[in-house]
Coordinates of N, CA and C in Angstrom, one line a residue:
Chain A
G102 N -6.4 -12.4 -15.7 CA -7.1 -12.5 -14.4 C -8.6 -12.7 -14.6
E103 N -9.3 -12.8 -13.5 CA -10.8 -13.0 -13.5 C -11.5 -11.7 -14.0
N104 N -12.6 -11.9 -14.7 CA -13.4 -10.8 -15.1 C -14.9 -11.1 -14.7
V105 N -15.4 -10.2 -13.9 CA -16.8 -10.3 -13.4 C -17.7 -9.3 -14.1
E106 N -18.8 -9.7 -14.7 CA -19.7 -8.8 -15.3 C -21.0 -8.9 -14.5
Q107 N -21.6 -7.7 -14.3 CA -22.8 -7.7 -13.4 C -23.9 -6.9 -14.2
H108 N -25.2 -7.4 -14.1 CA -26.3 -6.8 -14.8 C -27.6 -7.0 -14.0
P109 N -28.5 -6.0 -14.0 CA -28.4 -4.7 -14.7 C -27.6 -3.7 -13.8
S110 N -27.3 -2.6 -14.4 CA -26.6 -1.6 -13.6 C -27.6 -0.8 -12.7
T111 N -28.8 -0.7 -13.1 CA -29.9 -0.1 -12.3 C -31.1 -1.0 -12.4
L112 N -31.8 -1.0 -11.3 CA -33.0 -1.8 -11.2 C -34.0 -1.1 -10.2
S113 N -35.2 -0.9 -10.7 CA -36.3 -0.4 -9.9 C -37.4 -1.4 -9.8
V114 N -37.9 -1.6 -8.6 CA -39.0 -2.6 -8.4 C -40.0 -1.9 -7.4
Q115 N -41.2 -2.4 -7.5 CA -42.2 -2.0 -6.5 C -42.1 -2.8 -5.3
E116 N -42.3 -2.1 -4.2 CA -42.2 -2.8 -2.9 C -43.1 -4.1 -2.9
G117 N -42.5 -5.1 -2.4 CA -43.1 -6.4 -2.4 C -42.8 -7.3 -3.6
D118 N -42.3 -6.7 -4.6 CA -41.9 -7.5 -5.8 C -40.5 -8.1 -5.5
S119 N -40.1 -9.0 -6.4 CA -38.8 -9.6 -6.4 C -37.8 -8.9 -7.2
A120 N -36.5 -9.0 -6.8 CA -35.4 -8.4 -7.6 C -34.4 -9.5 -7.9
V121 N -33.8 -9.5 -9.1 CA -32.8 -10.4 -9.5 C -31.6 -9.7 -10.1
I122 N -30.5 -10.0 -9.6 CA -29.2 -9.4 -10.1 C -28.3 -10.6 -10.6
K123 N -27.8 -10.4 -11.8 CA -27.0 -11.5 -12.3 C -25.5 -11.1 -12.6
C124 N -24.7 -12.1 -12.3 CA -23.2 -11.9 -12.6 C -22.7 -13.1 -13.3
T125 N -21.7 -12.8 -14.2 CA -21.0 -13.9 -14.8 C -19.5 -13.7 -14.5
Y126 N -18.7 -14.8 -14.5 CA -17.3 -14.8 -14.2 C -16.6 -15.6 -15.3
S127 N -15.3 -15.4 -15.4 CA -14.5 -16.0 -16.5 C -13.6 -17.1 -16.1
D128 N -13.1 -17.0 -14.8 CA -12.1 -17.9 -14.4 C -12.7 -19.1 -13.7
S129 N -12.6 -20.3 -14.3 CA -13.2 -21.5 -13.7 C -12.6 -21.9 -12.4
A130 N -11.4 -21.3 -12.0 CA -10.8 -21.5 -10.7 C -11.5 -20.8 -9.6
S131 N -12.4 -19.8 -9.9 CA -13.1 -19.1 -8.8 C -14.0 -20.0 -8.1
N132 N -13.9 -20.0 -6.8 CA -14.7 -20.9 -5.9 C -15.4 -20.3 -4.8
Y133 N -15.4 -19.0 -4.7 CA -16.1 -18.3 -3.6 C -16.7 -17.0 -4.2
F134 N -18.0 -16.9 -3.9 CA -18.8 -15.8 -4.6 C -19.7 -15.1 -3.5
P135 N -19.1 -14.0 -3.0 CA -19.9 -13.2 -2.1 C -20.7 -12.1 -2.7
W136 N -21.7 -11.6 -2.0 CA -22.5 -10.4 -2.4 C -22.4 -9.4 -1.3
Y137 N -22.2 -8.2 -1.7 CA -22.1 -7.1 -0.7 C -23.1 -6.0 -1.1
K138 N -23.7 -5.5 0.0 CA -24.7 -4.4 -0.1 C -24.0 -3.1 0.4
Q139 N -24.1 -2.0 -0.4 CA -23.6 -0.8 0.1 C -24.7 0.3 0.0
E140 N -25.1 0.7 1.2 CA -26.1 1.8 1.3 C -25.3 3.1 1.0
L141 N -26.1 4.1 0.7 CA -25.5 5.4 0.3 C -24.6 6.0 1.4
G142 N -23.4 6.2 1.0 CA -22.4 6.8 1.9 C -21.9 5.9 2.9
K143 N -22.2 4.6 2.8 CA -21.7 3.6 3.8 C -20.7 2.7 3.2
R144 N -20.2 1.8 4.0 CA -19.2 0.8 3.6 C -20.0 -0.4 3.1
P145 N -19.3 -1.2 2.2 CA -20.0 -2.5 1.7 C -20.1 -3.4 2.9
Q146 N -21.2 -4.2 2.9 CA -21.3 -5.2 3.9 C -21.8 -6.5 3.3
L147 N -21.3 -7.6 3.7 CA -21.7 -8.9 3.2 C -23.1 -9.2 3.5
I148 N -23.9 -9.7 2.5 CA -25.3 -10.1 2.8 C -25.4 -11.6 2.6
I149 N -24.7 -12.2 1.7 CA -24.7 -13.6 1.5 C -23.5 -14.0 0.7
D150 N -23.1 -15.3 0.8 CA -22.0 -15.8 0.0 C -22.3 -17.2 -0.3
I151 N -21.6 -17.7 -1.3 CA -21.8 -19.1 -1.7 C -20.4 -19.7 -2.2
R152 N -20.2 -20.9 -1.9 CA -19.0 -21.6 -2.4 C -19.3 -22.5 -3.6
S153 N -18.3 -22.9 -4.3 CA -18.6 -23.6 -5.6 C -19.1 -25.0 -5.4
N154 N -19.0 -25.5 -4.2 CA -19.6 -26.9 -4.0 C -21.1 -26.9 -3.6
V155 N -21.7 -25.7 -3.7 CA -23.1 -25.5 -3.4 C -23.8 -24.8 -4.5
G156 N -25.0 -25.3 -4.8 CA -25.7 -24.7 -6.0 C -26.6 -23.5 -5.6
E157 N -27.1 -23.5 -4.3 CA -28.0 -22.5 -3.9 C -27.9 -22.3 -2.4
K158 N -28.1 -21.1 -2.0 CA -28.1 -20.8 -0.5 C -29.1 -19.7 -0.2
K159 N -29.9 -19.9 0.9 CA -30.9 -19.0 1.2 C -30.7 -18.4 2.6
D160 N -31.1 -17.2 2.8 CA -31.1 -16.5 4.1 C -32.3 -15.6 4.1
Q161 N -33.4 -16.1 4.7 CA -34.6 -15.3 4.8 C -35.1 -14.9 3.4
R162 N -35.1 -13.6 3.1 CA -35.6 -13.1 1.8 C -34.6 -13.1 0.7
I163 N -33.4 -13.5 1.0 CA -32.3 -13.4 0.1 C -31.8 -14.8 -0.3
A164 N -31.5 -15.0 -1.6 CA -31.0 -16.3 -2.0 C -29.9 -16.0 -3.1
V165 N -29.0 -16.9 -3.2 CA -28.0 -16.9 -4.3 C -28.0 -18.2 -4.9
T166 N -27.9 -18.2 -6.3 CA -27.8 -19.4 -7.0 C -26.5 -19.4 -7.8
L167 N -25.9 -20.6 -8.0 CA -24.6 -20.7 -8.7 C -24.7 -21.7 -9.8
N168 N -24.3 -21.4 -11.0 CA -24.2 -22.4 -12.1 C -22.8 -22.4 -12.5
K169 N -22.0 -23.4 -12.1 CA -20.6 -23.5 -12.4 C -20.3 -23.7 -13.8
T170 N -21.2 -24.5 -14.4 CA -21.0 -24.9 -15.8 C -21.1 -23.6 -16.7
A171 N -22.1 -22.8 -16.4 CA -22.3 -21.6 -17.2 C -21.5 -20.4 -16.7
K172 N -20.9 -20.6 -15.6 CA -20.1 -19.5 -14.9 C -21.0 -18.3 -14.6
H173 N -22.1 -18.5 -14.0 CA -22.9 -17.4 -13.6 C -23.6 -17.6 -12.3
F174 N -23.8 -16.6 -11.5 CA -24.4 -16.6 -10.2 C -25.4 -15.4 -10.1
S175 N -26.4 -15.6 -9.3 CA -27.5 -14.6 -9.2 C -27.9 -14.4 -7.8
L176 N -28.3 -13.2 -7.5 CA -28.9 -12.8 -6.2 C -30.3 -12.6 -6.4
H177 N -31.1 -13.2 -5.5 CA -32.6 -13.0 -5.6 C -33.0 -12.4 -4.3
I178 N -33.8 -11.4 -4.4 CA -34.4 -10.8 -3.2 C -35.9 -10.8 -3.3
T179 N -36.6 -11.5 -2.4 CA -38.0 -11.6 -2.5 C -38.7 -10.6 -1.5
E180 N -39.9 -10.2 -1.8 CA -40.7 -9.3 -0.9 C -39.9 -8.1 -0.6
T181 N -39.4 -7.4 -1.6 CA -38.5 -6.3 -1.4 C -39.2 -5.2 -0.5
Q182 N -38.3 -4.5 0.2 CA -38.7 -3.5 1.1 C -37.9 -2.2 0.8
P183 N -38.4 -1.0 1.2 CA -37.6 0.2 0.9 C -36.2 0.1 1.4
E184 N -36.0 -0.5 2.6 CA -34.6 -0.6 3.1 C -33.7 -1.5 2.3
D185 N -34.2 -2.2 1.3 CA -33.4 -3.0 0.4 C -32.7 -2.1 -0.6
S186 N -33.2 -0.8 -0.7 CA -32.6 0.1 -1.7 C -31.1 0.4 -1.4
A187 N -30.2 0.1 -2.3 CA -28.8 0.2 -2.1 C -28.1 -0.2 -3.4
V188 N -26.8 -0.2 -3.4 CA -26.0 -0.7 -4.5 C -25.5 -2.1 -4.1
Y189 N -25.7 -3.1 -4.9 CA -25.3 -4.4 -4.6 C -24.1 -4.8 -5.6
F190 N -23.1 -5.4 -5.0 CA -21.9 -5.9 -5.7 C -21.7 -7.4 -5.6
C191 N -21.5 -8.0 -6.7 CA -21.1 -9.4 -6.7 C -19.6 -9.5 -6.7
A192 N -19.0 -10.6 -6.4 CA -17.6 -10.8 -6.5 C -17.3 -12.2 -6.7
A193 N -16.1 -12.5 -7.2 CA -15.6 -13.8 -7.4 C -14.2 -13.9 -6.9
S194 N -13.8 -15.0 -6.3 CA -12.5 -15.1 -5.7 C -11.9 -16.5 -6.1
P195 N -10.8 -16.5 -6.9 CA -10.2 -17.8 -7.2 C -9.3 -18.3 -6.2
T196 N -8.8 -17.5 -5.3 CA -7.7 -17.9 -4.4 C -8.1 -17.7 -2.9
G197 N -9.2 -17.0 -2.6 CA -9.5 -16.6 -1.3 C -8.8 -15.4 -0.8
N198 N -7.8 -14.9 -1.6 CA -7.1 -13.7 -1.3 C -7.4 -12.6 -2.3
Q199 N -7.6 -13.0 -3.6 CA -7.9 -12.0 -4.6 C -9.4 -12.0 -4.8
F200 N -9.9 -10.8 -4.9 CA -11.4 -10.6 -5.0 C -11.6 -9.7 -6.3
Y201 N -12.5 -10.1 -7.1 CA -12.8 -9.4 -8.3 C -14.3 -9.1 -8.2
F202 N -14.6 -7.8 -8.2 CA -16.0 -7.3 -8.0 C -16.6 -6.9 -9.3
G203 N -17.9 -7.1 -9.4 CA -18.7 -6.6 -10.5 C -18.8 -5.1 -10.3
T204 N -19.5 -4.4 -11.3 CA -19.5 -3.0 -11.3 C -20.7 -2.4 -10.5
G205 N -21.5 -3.3 -10.0 CA -22.6 -2.8 -9.1 C -23.9 -2.7 -9.7
T206 N -25.0 -2.9 -8.9 CA -26.4 -2.7 -9.4 C -27.0 -1.8 -8.4
S207 N -27.5 -0.7 -8.8 CA -28.3 0.2 -7.9 C -29.7 -0.2 -7.9
L208 N -30.2 -0.7 -6.8 CA -31.5 -1.1 -6.6 C -32.4 -0.1 -5.9
T209 N -33.5 0.3 -6.5 CA -34.4 1.2 -5.9 C -35.7 0.5 -5.7
V210 N -36.2 0.4 -4.5 CA -37.5 -0.2 -4.1 C -38.5 1.0 -3.9
I211 N -39.5 1.0 -4.8 CA -40.5 2.1 -4.8 C -41.6 1.7 -3.8
P212 N -41.9 2.5 -2.8 CA -42.9 2.2 -1.8 C -44.3 2.3 -2.5
Chain B
E102 N -15.5 -2.8 20.3 CA -16.2 -3.1 19.1 C -15.3 -3.5 18.0
A103 N -15.6 -4.6 17.3 CA -14.8 -5.1 16.2 C -14.9 -4.1 15.1
Q104 N -13.7 -3.6 14.6 CA -13.8 -2.7 13.5 C -12.5 -2.5 12.7
V105 N -12.7 -2.0 11.5 CA -11.6 -1.6 10.7 C -11.6 0.0 10.6
T106 N -10.5 0.6 11.0 CA -10.4 2.0 11.1 C -9.5 2.6 10.1
Q107 N -10.0 3.5 9.3 CA -9.2 4.2 8.3 C -9.0 5.7 8.6
N108 N -7.9 6.2 8.3 CA -7.6 7.6 8.4 C -6.6 8.1 7.4
P109 N -6.9 9.3 6.8 CA -8.0 10.2 7.1 C -9.3 9.8 6.3
R110 N -10.4 10.3 6.7 CA -11.6 9.9 6.0 C -11.8 10.8 4.7
Y111 N -11.2 12.0 4.8 CA -11.3 12.9 3.6 C -9.9 13.6 3.5
L112 N -9.5 13.7 2.3 CA -8.2 14.3 2.1 C -8.1 14.9 0.7
I113 N -7.7 16.2 0.6 CA -7.5 16.9 -0.6 C -6.0 17.2 -0.7
T114 N -5.3 16.8 -1.7 CA -3.9 17.0 -1.8 C -3.6 17.4 -3.2
V115 N -2.3 17.7 -3.5 CA -1.8 18.1 -4.8 C -0.9 17.0 -5.4
T116 N -0.8 17.1 -6.7 CA 0.0 16.1 -7.4 C 1.4 16.1 -6.9
G117 N 1.9 14.9 -6.7 CA 3.3 14.7 -6.3 C 3.5 14.7 -4.8
K118 N 2.6 15.1 -4.0 CA 2.8 15.2 -2.5 C 2.5 13.9 -1.9
K119 N 3.5 13.2 -1.4 CA 3.4 11.9 -0.8 C 2.3 11.8 0.3
L120 N 1.5 10.8 0.3 CA 0.6 10.7 1.4 C 0.4 9.2 1.8
T121 N -0.1 9.0 3.0 CA -0.3 7.7 3.6 C -1.7 7.6 4.1
V122 N -2.5 6.6 3.8 CA -3.8 6.4 4.4 C -3.6 5.2 5.3
T123 N -3.9 5.4 6.5 CA -3.7 4.3 7.5 C -4.9 3.4 7.6
C124 N -4.7 2.2 8.0 CA -5.8 1.2 8.2 C -5.4 0.3 9.4
S125 N -6.3 0.2 10.3 CA -6.0 -0.6 11.5 C -7.2 -1.5 11.8
Q126 N -7.0 -2.7 12.2 CA -8.1 -3.6 12.6 C -7.8 -4.2 14.0
N127 N -8.9 -4.4 14.7 CA -8.7 -4.9 16.1 C -9.3 -6.3 16.3
M128 N -9.4 -7.1 15.2 CA -10.0 -8.4 15.2 C -9.0 -9.5 15.1
N129 N -7.7 -9.2 15.1 CA -6.7 -10.2 15.0 C -6.8 -10.9 13.6
H130 N -7.2 -10.2 12.6 CA -7.4 -10.8 11.3 C -6.0 -11.0 10.6
E131 N -5.9 -12.1 10.0 CA -4.6 -12.4 9.2 C -4.6 -11.6 7.9
Y132 N -5.7 -11.5 7.2 CA -5.8 -11.0 5.9 C -6.3 -9.5 5.9
M133 N -5.6 -8.7 5.1 CA -6.0 -7.3 4.9 C -5.8 -6.9 3.5
S134 N -6.6 -6.0 3.0 CA -6.6 -5.6 1.6 C -7.1 -4.2 1.4
W135 N -6.7 -3.6 0.3 CA -7.1 -2.2 -0.1 C -7.9 -2.3 -1.4
Y136 N -8.9 -1.4 -1.5 CA -9.7 -1.4 -2.7 C -9.9 0.1 -3.1
R137 N -10.1 0.4 -4.3 CA -10.6 1.7 -4.7 C -11.9 1.6 -5.4
Q138 N -12.8 2.5 -5.2 CA -14.1 2.5 -5.7 C -14.3 3.7 -6.6
D139 N -14.6 3.5 -7.9 CA -14.8 4.6 -8.8 C -16.2 4.3 -9.5
P140 N -16.9 5.4 -9.8 CA -18.2 5.3 -10.5 C -18.2 4.4 -11.7
G141 N -19.0 3.5 -11.8 CA -19.1 2.6 -13.0 C -18.1 1.5 -13.1
L142 N -17.1 1.5 -12.1 CA -16.1 0.5 -12.1 C -16.1 -0.4 -10.9
G143 N -17.0 -0.2 -10.0 CA -17.1 -1.1 -8.9 C -15.9 -0.9 -7.9
L144 N -15.6 -2.0 -7.2 CA -14.5 -2.1 -6.3 C -13.3 -2.8 -7.0
R145 N -12.1 -2.2 -7.0 CA -11.0 -2.9 -7.6 C -9.9 -3.1 -6.5
Q146 N -9.4 -4.2 -6.5 CA -8.4 -4.6 -5.4 C -7.0 -4.0 -5.8
I147 N -6.4 -3.3 -4.9 CA -5.1 -2.6 -5.1 C -3.9 -3.6 -4.6
Y148 N -4.0 -3.9 -3.4 CA -3.0 -4.8 -2.7 C -3.7 -5.6 -1.7
Y149 N -3.1 -6.7 -1.3 CA -3.6 -7.5 -0.2 C -2.4 -8.1 0.5
S150 N -2.7 -8.5 1.8 CA -1.7 -9.1 2.6 C -2.3 -10.3 3.4
M151 N -1.6 -11.4 3.3 CA -2.1 -12.6 3.9 C -1.6 -12.8 5.4
N152 N -0.5 -12.0 5.6 CA 0.0 -12.0 7.0 C 1.1 -11.0 7.1
V153 N 1.7 -10.9 8.3 CA 2.8 -9.9 8.5 C 3.9 -10.2 7.5
E154 N 4.4 -9.1 6.9 CA 5.5 -9.2 6.0 C 5.2 -9.9 4.7
V155 N 3.9 -10.2 4.4 CA 3.5 -10.9 3.2 C 2.5 -10.0 2.5
T156 N 2.9 -9.4 1.3 CA 2.0 -8.6 0.6 C 2.0 -9.0 -0.9
D157 N 0.9 -8.8 -1.6 CA 0.8 -9.1 -3.0 C 0.0 -8.1 -3.8
K158 N 0.3 -8.0 -5.0 CA -0.5 -7.1 -5.9 C -1.9 -7.6 -6.2
G159 N -2.8 -6.6 -6.2 CA -4.1 -6.9 -6.7 C -4.3 -6.6 -8.1
D160 N -5.4 -6.1 -8.5 CA -5.7 -5.9 -9.9 C -5.2 -4.5 -10.4
V161 N -5.1 -3.5 -9.5 CA -4.6 -2.2 -9.9 C -3.6 -1.6 -9.0
P162 N -2.4 -2.2 -8.9 CA -1.4 -1.8 -7.9 C -0.5 -0.6 -8.3
E163 N -0.6 -0.2 -9.6 CA 0.3 0.8 -10.1 C 0.1 2.1 -9.3
G164 N 1.2 2.7 -8.9 CA 1.1 4.0 -8.2 C 0.9 3.9 -6.7
Y165 N 0.9 2.7 -6.2 CA 0.6 2.5 -4.7 C 1.7 1.6 -4.1
K166 N 1.9 1.7 -2.9 CA 2.7 0.8 -2.1 C 2.0 0.5 -0.8
V167 N 2.3 -0.6 -0.2 CA 1.8 -1.0 1.1 C 2.9 -1.6 1.9
S168 N 2.6 -1.8 3.2 CA 3.5 -2.5 4.1 C 2.7 -3.2 5.1
R169 N 3.2 -4.3 5.7 CA 2.5 -5.0 6.8 C 3.5 -5.4 7.8
K170 N 3.9 -4.5 8.6 CA 4.9 -4.7 9.6 C 4.3 -5.3 10.9
E171 N 3.0 -4.9 11.1 CA 2.3 -5.5 12.3 C 1.0 -6.1 11.8
K172 N 0.5 -7.0 12.5 CA -0.7 -7.7 12.1 C -1.9 -6.8 12.0
R173 N -2.0 -5.8 12.8 CA -3.2 -5.0 12.9 C -3.2 -3.8 11.9
N174 N -2.0 -3.4 11.3 CA -1.9 -2.3 10.5 C -1.5 -2.6 9.0
F175 N -2.1 -1.8 8.1 CA -1.9 -2.1 6.7 C -2.0 -0.7 6.0
P176 N -1.0 0.1 6.1 CA -1.1 1.4 5.4 C -1.0 1.4 3.9
L177 N -1.7 2.3 3.3 CA -1.6 2.5 1.8 C -0.8 3.8 1.5
I178 N 0.2 3.6 0.7 CA 1.1 4.8 0.5 C 1.1 5.2 -1.0
L179 N 0.8 6.5 -1.2 CA 0.9 7.0 -2.5 C 2.1 7.9 -2.6
E180 N 3.2 7.4 -3.2 CA 4.5 8.1 -3.2 C 4.4 9.4 -4.0
S181 N 3.7 9.4 -5.1 CA 3.6 10.6 -5.9 C 2.2 10.6 -6.5
P182 N 1.2 11.1 -5.8 CA -0.2 11.0 -6.2 C -0.4 11.8 -7.5
S183 N -1.3 11.2 -8.3 CA -1.7 11.9 -9.5 C -3.2 12.0 -9.6
P184 N -3.8 12.9 -10.4 CA -5.2 13.1 -10.4 C -6.0 11.8 -10.7
N185 N -5.5 10.9 -11.4 CA -6.2 9.7 -11.7 C -6.3 8.7 -10.5
Q186 N -5.7 9.1 -9.4 CA -5.8 8.4 -8.1 C -6.9 9.0 -7.2
T187 N -7.6 10.0 -7.7 CA -8.7 10.6 -7.0 C -9.8 9.5 -7.0
S188 N -10.2 9.1 -5.8 CA -11.1 7.9 -5.6 C -11.5 7.8 -4.2
L189 N -12.4 6.8 -4.0 CA -12.9 6.4 -2.7 C -12.1 5.1 -2.3
Y190 N -11.4 5.1 -1.2 CA -10.6 4.0 -0.9 C -11.1 3.2 0.3
F191 N -11.2 1.9 0.2 CA -11.6 1.1 1.3 C -10.5 0.1 1.7
C192 N -10.3 0.0 3.0 CA -9.5 -1.1 3.6 C -10.5 -2.2 4.1
A193 N -10.0 -3.4 4.0 CA -10.9 -4.5 4.5 C -10.0 -5.6 5.1
S194 N -10.6 -6.3 6.0 CA -9.8 -7.4 6.6 C -10.7 -8.7 6.8
S195 N -10.1 -9.8 6.9 CA -10.8 -11.0 7.2 C -9.9 -12.0 8.0
L196 N -10.5 -13.0 8.5 CA -9.8 -14.0 9.3 C -8.7 -14.6 8.4
G197 N -9.0 -14.8 7.1 CA -8.0 -15.3 6.2 C -8.3 -16.7 5.6
R198 N -7.7 -17.0 4.5 CA -8.1 -18.2 3.8 C -7.8 -19.4 4.6
S199 N -6.7 -19.4 5.4 CA -6.3 -20.6 6.2 C -7.4 -21.0 7.1
S200 N -8.3 -20.0 7.5 CA -9.3 -20.4 8.4 C -10.6 -20.7 7.7
G201 N -10.6 -20.6 6.4 CA -11.8 -20.8 5.6 C -12.8 -19.7 5.6
A202 N -12.4 -18.6 6.3 CA -13.4 -17.5 6.4 C -12.9 -16.3 5.6
N203 N -13.6 -16.1 4.5 CA -13.2 -15.0 3.6 C -14.0 -13.7 3.7
V204 N -14.9 -13.7 4.7 CA -15.8 -12.5 4.8 C -15.0 -11.3 5.1
L205 N -15.2 -10.3 4.2 CA -14.5 -9.0 4.3 C -15.2 -8.1 5.2
T206 N -14.5 -7.5 6.2 CA -15.0 -6.4 7.0 C -14.4 -5.1 6.5
F207 N -15.2 -4.2 6.0 CA -14.6 -3.0 5.4 C -14.6 -1.9 6.4
G208 N -13.6 -1.0 6.2 CA -13.5 0.3 6.9 C -14.5 1.2 6.3
A209 N -14.6 2.4 6.9 CA -15.6 3.4 6.5 C -15.3 4.1 5.2
G210 N -14.1 4.0 4.7 CA -13.7 4.6 3.4 C -12.9 5.9 3.6
S211 N -12.0 6.2 2.7 CA -11.3 7.4 2.7 C -11.4 8.0 1.3
R212 N -12.0 9.2 1.3 CA -12.2 9.9 0.0 C -11.0 10.8 -0.3
L213 N -10.3 10.5 -1.3 CA -9.1 11.2 -1.7 C -9.3 12.0 -3.0
T214 N -8.9 13.3 -2.9 CA -8.9 14.1 -4.1 C -7.5 14.6 -4.4
V215 N -7.0 14.4 -5.6 CA -5.7 14.8 -6.0 C -5.8 15.9 -7.0
L216 N -5.4 17.1 -6.7 CA -5.5 18.2 -7.6 C -4.3 18.4 -8.5

């Protein structure tokens, strides 16, 4: 099956700086890559996603890039704010029904 | 309000005592799935269902059963719980692959402790 690796496991940045989280996947059949944000004690919520026919997608301060050849995708958060502090999960889906998540990155934004 | 509802939210039980965690969605979603979340392991898919009476194993199905008799409900059954099933469980739903919409809407989670 698919194997998704996520780095780093923890990340601390100063408010206003950028944060980058990286994921790699193993199954070349994966074609859908969502990112979920989970605040402490809350449920995961989608923040951005990308499909394999697109190399980059942006939504305000958040962007995701995908390199299919290298099988890796990254989340970029610019101008970080304290409310960005949370655990972020990447995921890969080869079928649209099976989802394989990374182990999560705990992001702390220091005011 | 569009939502995925799980019950119970918290449960402490003993080894071997059958239990069911219910999941219900009010969005007419075709697709439903169950995940467990453990520290350092992220979210792992247990089972999923593409529609009524259609269920498939995810990455970690051992020790679990599911059923999808109605579109809105997707209960998770632990026939004989063991301590290694102590975890935080999430149910999720989406419109489904046939619609091209894979965005998962998660329930609030059910924290299960098996003694």
